[in-house]
Amino acid sequence: MMIPIDPLMKKMKDDGAPKSACISFDQLYNAYQSSPSQYFPWQEVNALSTSDYQENELEQRRRQKVQARKNNLDQLAVIKLNGGLGTSMGCEDPKALIKIDREQNFLDQIIKNQHQMRQDYLETIPLILMNSFYTDKKIKQYLQNNYSSNDINSFQQHRFPRINQATGQPFAYPEFPDKEWNPAGHGNIYIALESSGVLDTLLAEGKEVAFISNIDNLGARIDPIILDYFIENRFDFMLEVAPKIPADKKGGTIIKYNDQFTLLERAQVQPSHYTEFEDTSIFPIFNTNSLWINLVSLKEKLRNQDLKLPVIINPKTVNGTGVIQLETAMGAAISQFNHSGLIYVDRSRFL
């Protein structure tokens, strides 16, 4: 039985959500209601061959000492996913502020890397954070106290109302109202980038490519050779993939579905197929969640409302109540563009 979305949508509008966020939530909610299992049809899962992800491309380029094109860097912007808390590490503050040594946290190191690139290539490359409502205030305060205003910019991803699993109504927690919400998942980056105005600003500045990665992946630095490869092949979208080891066995992988690259997350796999999904002889690569995207192509997709990511249904327990979070994954956009690609990278880019 379909449960009306009206109370959830009213909550979003009362919260000041932009129209694009409301449309996105409506699409995800309808997908959740029509197919709450979200499992991928296993008989239609096709593993990739090494030719699909260009296993030797970067190694060959480096061996041949191919010179990077400096002028490509003036098209680039760097965006870091900065919405997470360090709960898995026993912390409650933004993950970006966790110390990685006696002096620096993740964010400090990212900014240091960015400054080094500016010095090495004499090119100003924007550094932008996508914060969540969990991290935005503390991150902005930290930056204000430690860096000049020109060092880094940010925007905030949207948030969706948590759904009471038993009633289908908005989850209520009056003592802690923020717990009634969940960040919309990192797949929300595309519409949040546009609704914040950041996408149009970047395009107006001539920035046509974005490199996007997790704030806590210190290996995901700007690589001009990868940038050149992306531009030379005129990709709209490209994911970095790396060889799987047992520690990554639950990580999402890439498959072929209807002859199109498609992201497959563990949450989309029936438990009876977990063993196959985690078998590195079948799926030897995983999605590092570092990607390159053509911002002109993204703008066109969003203008036509043609970017529809599959829903990820994330069950949680909050204050003893079962709730449902509707989210999307950033890498799932690989199936949405006509000219998508993969690039095989060393594990040093997943650190």
XYZ file of C-alpha atoms in Angstrom:
351
model
C 0.000 0.000 0.000
C 1.332 3.403 -0.975
C 1.802 5.699 1.996
C 1.181 9.360 1.036
C 4.319 11.442 0.779
C 2.518 14.652 1.748
C 3.625 14.837 5.434
C 7.256 14.207 4.438
C 7.144 16.757 1.637
C 5.541 19.341 3.926
C 8.366 18.815 6.396
C 10.944 19.424 3.659
C 9.237 22.591 2.452
C 8.889 23.889 6.023
C 12.632 23.292 6.363
C 13.294 25.549 3.377
C 14.410 22.789 0.991
C 14.876 24.032 -2.606
C 12.603 22.734 -5.337
C 15.306 20.471 -6.785
C 15.764 18.714 -3.414
C 12.011 18.172 -3.105
C 11.848 16.704 -6.614
C 14.771 14.395 -5.814
C 13.206 13.179 -2.570
C 9.880 12.609 -4.341
C 11.595 10.415 -6.963
C 13.473 8.409 -4.325
C 10.378 7.975 -2.188
C 8.368 6.669 -5.143
C 11.177 4.231 -5.973
C 11.262 3.088 -2.345
C 7.507 2.557 -2.271
C 7.408 0.668 -5.560
C 10.408 -1.579 -4.856
C 11.443 -1.530 -1.188
C 13.889 -4.435 -1.605
C 16.250 -2.487 -3.988
C 18.110 -5.732 -4.803
C 19.796 -5.874 -8.186
C 18.717 -8.776 -10.474
C 21.781 -10.989 -10.049
C 21.269 -12.876 -13.321
C 21.754 -9.551 -15.131
C 25.052 -8.704 -13.395
C 27.974 -8.861 -15.847
C 31.513 -8.610 -14.510
C 33.999 -6.394 -16.330
C 37.076 -7.356 -18.304
C 40.430 -5.616 -17.793
C 39.937 -3.688 -21.051
C 36.903 -1.981 -19.500
C 38.956 -0.180 -16.892
C 42.223 0.547 -18.724
C 44.402 -1.390 -16.305
C 47.744 -0.301 -17.783
C 46.913 3.199 -19.036
C 48.453 5.281 -16.249
C 51.455 2.999 -15.848
C 52.252 3.311 -19.560
C 51.881 7.080 -19.520
C 54.197 7.427 -16.556
C 56.742 5.019 -18.063
C 56.728 7.011 -21.297
C 57.060 10.193 -19.201
C 54.125 11.783 -20.969
C 54.162 15.464 -20.071
C 50.993 16.784 -18.485
C 49.310 19.702 -20.211
C 49.513 22.588 -17.790
C 46.764 24.520 -19.590
C 44.246 21.777 -18.720
C 44.608 22.682 -15.051
C 42.900 26.020 -15.613
C 39.700 24.062 -16.339
C 39.810 22.167 -13.013
C 38.029 22.530 -9.668
C 38.462 20.191 -6.695
C 35.500 19.216 -4.516
C 35.761 17.220 -1.295
C 32.893 15.297 0.311
C 32.903 16.679 3.838
C 29.584 15.640 5.325
C 30.649 12.802 7.605
C 31.209 12.610 11.332
C 33.966 10.465 12.793
C 31.552 8.110 14.539
C 33.279 5.000 13.165
C 36.484 6.299 14.782
C 34.805 6.994 18.127
C 34.419 10.737 17.493
C 31.423 13.015 17.208
C 32.979 15.947 15.339
C 33.478 16.308 11.575
C 35.743 13.585 10.252
C 37.783 16.251 8.467
C 38.993 17.588 11.833
C 40.340 14.276 13.164
C 44.087 14.555 13.761
C 46.230 12.419 11.470
C 49.428 13.397 13.288
C 50.376 15.703 16.157
C 49.828 18.867 14.133
C 47.478 18.226 11.237
C 43.977 16.921 10.617
C 42.567 15.668 7.308
C 41.426 19.130 6.254
C 44.804 20.714 7.001
C 46.555 18.139 4.813
C 44.092 18.623 1.948
C 44.633 22.395 2.030
C 48.409 21.914 2.218
C 48.296 19.673 -0.866
C 46.216 22.252 -2.713
C 48.652 25.051 -1.892
C 51.529 22.901 -3.119
C 49.776 22.363 -6.464
C 49.328 26.108 -6.829
C 53.036 26.632 -6.271
C 54.106 23.796 -8.567
C 51.869 24.747 -11.511
C 51.276 28.472 -10.858
C 47.576 27.814 -11.347
C 44.685 28.715 -9.052
C 42.547 25.596 -8.641
C 39.393 26.144 -6.550
C 39.010 23.921 -3.482
C 35.402 23.443 -2.429
C 33.876 21.431 0.414
C 30.434 19.860 0.369
C 29.424 19.994 4.036
C 26.340 18.516 5.659
C 24.135 20.050 8.314
C 26.177 17.963 10.761
C 29.523 19.490 9.770
C 28.856 22.909 8.253
C 29.006 25.106 11.355
C 32.142 23.570 12.899
C 34.009 23.436 9.593
C 33.291 27.090 8.827
C 34.403 28.074 12.320
C 37.630 26.101 11.955
C 38.399 27.687 8.598
C 37.651 31.162 9.917
C 40.053 30.621 12.813
C 42.879 29.086 10.786
C 42.745 30.133 7.128
C 42.083 33.171 4.986
C 38.700 33.441 3.313
C 40.279 32.901 -0.120
C 41.665 29.464 0.715
C 38.515 27.424 0.485
C 34.800 27.639 -0.329
C 31.915 25.405 0.662
C 28.269 24.611 0.090
C 25.837 22.453 2.025
C 24.234 19.271 0.765
C 20.500 18.820 1.212
C 18.898 16.846 3.989
C 15.957 14.458 3.854
C 13.432 13.588 6.584
C 13.937 10.230 8.243
C 10.927 7.953 7.841
C 9.408 6.041 10.744
C 9.711 2.457 9.545
C 6.545 1.299 11.313
C 4.195 4.137 10.320
C 5.686 5.630 7.161
C 5.347 9.071 8.762
C 8.131 11.586 9.416
C 10.276 10.410 12.316
C 9.787 12.652 15.350
C 12.399 13.386 18.000
C 11.467 16.753 19.579
C 14.337 16.644 22.099
C 16.912 16.513 19.273
C 15.241 17.857 16.088
C 18.366 17.405 13.945
C 18.091 13.653 14.470
C 14.822 13.742 12.527
C 16.911 14.292 9.387
C 19.632 12.526 7.430
C 22.112 13.911 4.898
C 20.850 12.981 1.446
C 23.878 10.804 0.611
C 26.859 11.906 -1.466
C 24.873 11.349 -4.662
C 23.116 14.576 -3.695
C 26.241 16.501 -4.676
C 25.030 17.154 -8.215
C 21.770 18.937 -7.417
C 23.258 20.605 -4.312
C 26.094 21.943 -6.459
C 23.531 23.532 -8.755
C 21.002 24.786 -6.182
C 23.809 26.407 -4.177
C 24.887 28.430 -7.221
C 28.390 26.933 -7.089
C 28.009 25.070 -10.387
C 27.117 28.222 -12.321
C 29.956 30.135 -10.631
C 32.492 27.498 -11.659
C 31.246 27.445 -15.235
C 31.381 31.245 -15.404
C 35.030 31.026 -14.276
C 35.827 28.581 -17.092
C 36.024 25.545 -14.822
C 34.655 22.667 -16.883
C 36.026 19.658 -14.953
C 35.604 18.732 -11.292
C 37.659 16.169 -9.400
C 35.555 14.894 -6.495
C 36.726 12.644 -3.652
C 36.319 11.885 0.054
C 37.836 14.325 2.551
C 39.568 11.451 4.398
C 41.225 9.962 1.302
C 44.661 11.565 1.465
C 45.782 9.686 -1.636
C 43.189 11.386 -3.831
C 45.331 14.305 -4.978
C 45.203 16.180 -8.249
C 46.940 14.123 -10.932
C 47.411 16.142 -14.145
C 47.995 12.940 -16.124
C 44.569 11.597 -15.137
C 43.052 15.001 -15.938
C 44.634 14.904 -19.402
C 43.334 11.373 -19.996
C 39.812 12.484 -19.016
C 39.881 15.497 -21.346
C 41.543 13.704 -24.274
C 38.829 11.033 -24.231
C 36.076 13.646 -23.933
C 34.488 11.765 -21.078
C 31.433 13.186 -19.357
C 32.137 11.100 -16.264
C 34.996 8.873 -15.082
C 35.453 6.796 -11.921
C 38.785 5.815 -10.431
C 38.849 2.112 -9.557
C 41.530 0.235 -7.636
C 42.410 -3.421 -7.022
C 40.367 -5.031 -4.277
C 41.949 -6.567 -1.194
C 40.060 -8.365 1.596
C 39.651 -5.091 3.526
C 37.620 -3.683 0.613
C 35.466 -6.720 -0.034
C 32.279 -4.887 0.960
C 33.095 -1.885 -1.242
C 30.992 -1.073 -4.282
C 32.139 -2.360 -7.665
C 31.358 -1.619 -11.304
C 29.426 -3.996 -13.538
C 27.974 -3.939 -17.032
C 24.186 -3.756 -17.179
C 22.401 -3.248 -20.499
C 25.867 -2.675 -21.955
C 26.355 0.339 -19.653
C 28.757 0.819 -16.737
C 26.741 0.590 -13.521
C 27.695 0.945 -9.870
C 26.795 -2.054 -7.720
C 26.768 -1.483 -3.960
C 26.615 -4.271 -1.390
C 23.276 -2.899 -0.182
C 21.878 -3.772 -3.632
C 22.978 -7.421 -3.408
C 20.813 -10.159 -1.942
C 22.555 -11.774 1.056
C 22.593 -15.117 -0.771
C 25.012 -13.554 -3.294
C 27.380 -11.831 -0.823
C 30.049 -14.519 -1.303
C 30.136 -13.908 -5.058
C 30.058 -10.131 -4.638
C 33.057 -10.264 -2.291
C 35.032 -12.695 -4.477
C 37.990 -10.760 -5.909
C 38.416 -13.279 -8.713
C 34.976 -12.239 -10.013
C 35.049 -8.557 -9.085
C 38.738 -7.585 -8.791
C 38.167 -3.825 -8.571
C 36.255 -1.496 -6.288
C 34.977 2.065 -6.559
C 37.353 4.432 -4.745
C 34.653 7.135 -4.726
C 37.039 9.458 -6.535
C 35.651 10.720 -9.821
C 36.046 13.239 -12.619
C 33.031 14.937 -14.168
C 32.478 17.368 -17.012
C 30.551 20.257 -15.488
C 29.078 21.376 -18.827
C 27.581 17.903 -19.330
C 26.337 17.882 -15.729
C 24.615 21.251 -16.196
C 22.882 19.934 -19.301
C 21.693 16.818 -17.452
C 20.300 18.877 -14.597
C 18.664 21.390 -16.944
C 16.771 18.526 -18.595
C 16.026 16.868 -15.207
C 17.700 13.814 -16.683
C 19.861 12.708 -13.753
C 17.994 10.021 -11.822
C 20.130 8.027 -9.390
C 18.857 4.752 -7.908
C 17.621 4.903 -4.339
C 19.679 3.390 -1.520
C 17.477 2.378 1.408
C 19.442 2.712 4.608
C 17.693 1.346 7.737
C 18.795 2.789 11.079
C 17.696 2.752 14.700
C 17.394 6.154 16.363
C 16.282 6.464 19.982
C 15.004 2.893 19.863
C 12.863 3.498 16.761
C 13.472 1.915 13.377
C 13.864 4.559 10.682
C 14.496 4.558 6.946
C 16.954 6.913 5.283
C 16.678 7.477 1.537
C 20.057 8.203 -0.036
C 21.938 8.065 -3.322
C 25.535 7.250 -4.244
C 27.676 9.696 -6.194
C 29.300 6.992 -8.330
C 25.919 5.742 -9.557
C 25.902 8.651 -12.014
C 28.261 6.598 -14.200
C 25.210 4.920 -15.755
C 23.549 8.272 -16.489
C 26.037 9.655 -19.010
C 26.489 8.447 -22.578
C 30.266 8.750 -22.470
C 31.428 7.340 -19.135
C 34.739 5.696 -18.368
C 36.862 3.979 -15.742
C 40.520 4.449 -14.929
C 42.504 1.884 -12.952
C 44.670 3.525 -10.286
C 47.248 2.299 -7.833
C 46.123 1.849 -4.229
C 48.319 4.802 -3.314
C 45.378 6.925 -4.507
C 43.143 5.295 -1.890
C 44.923 6.126 1.352
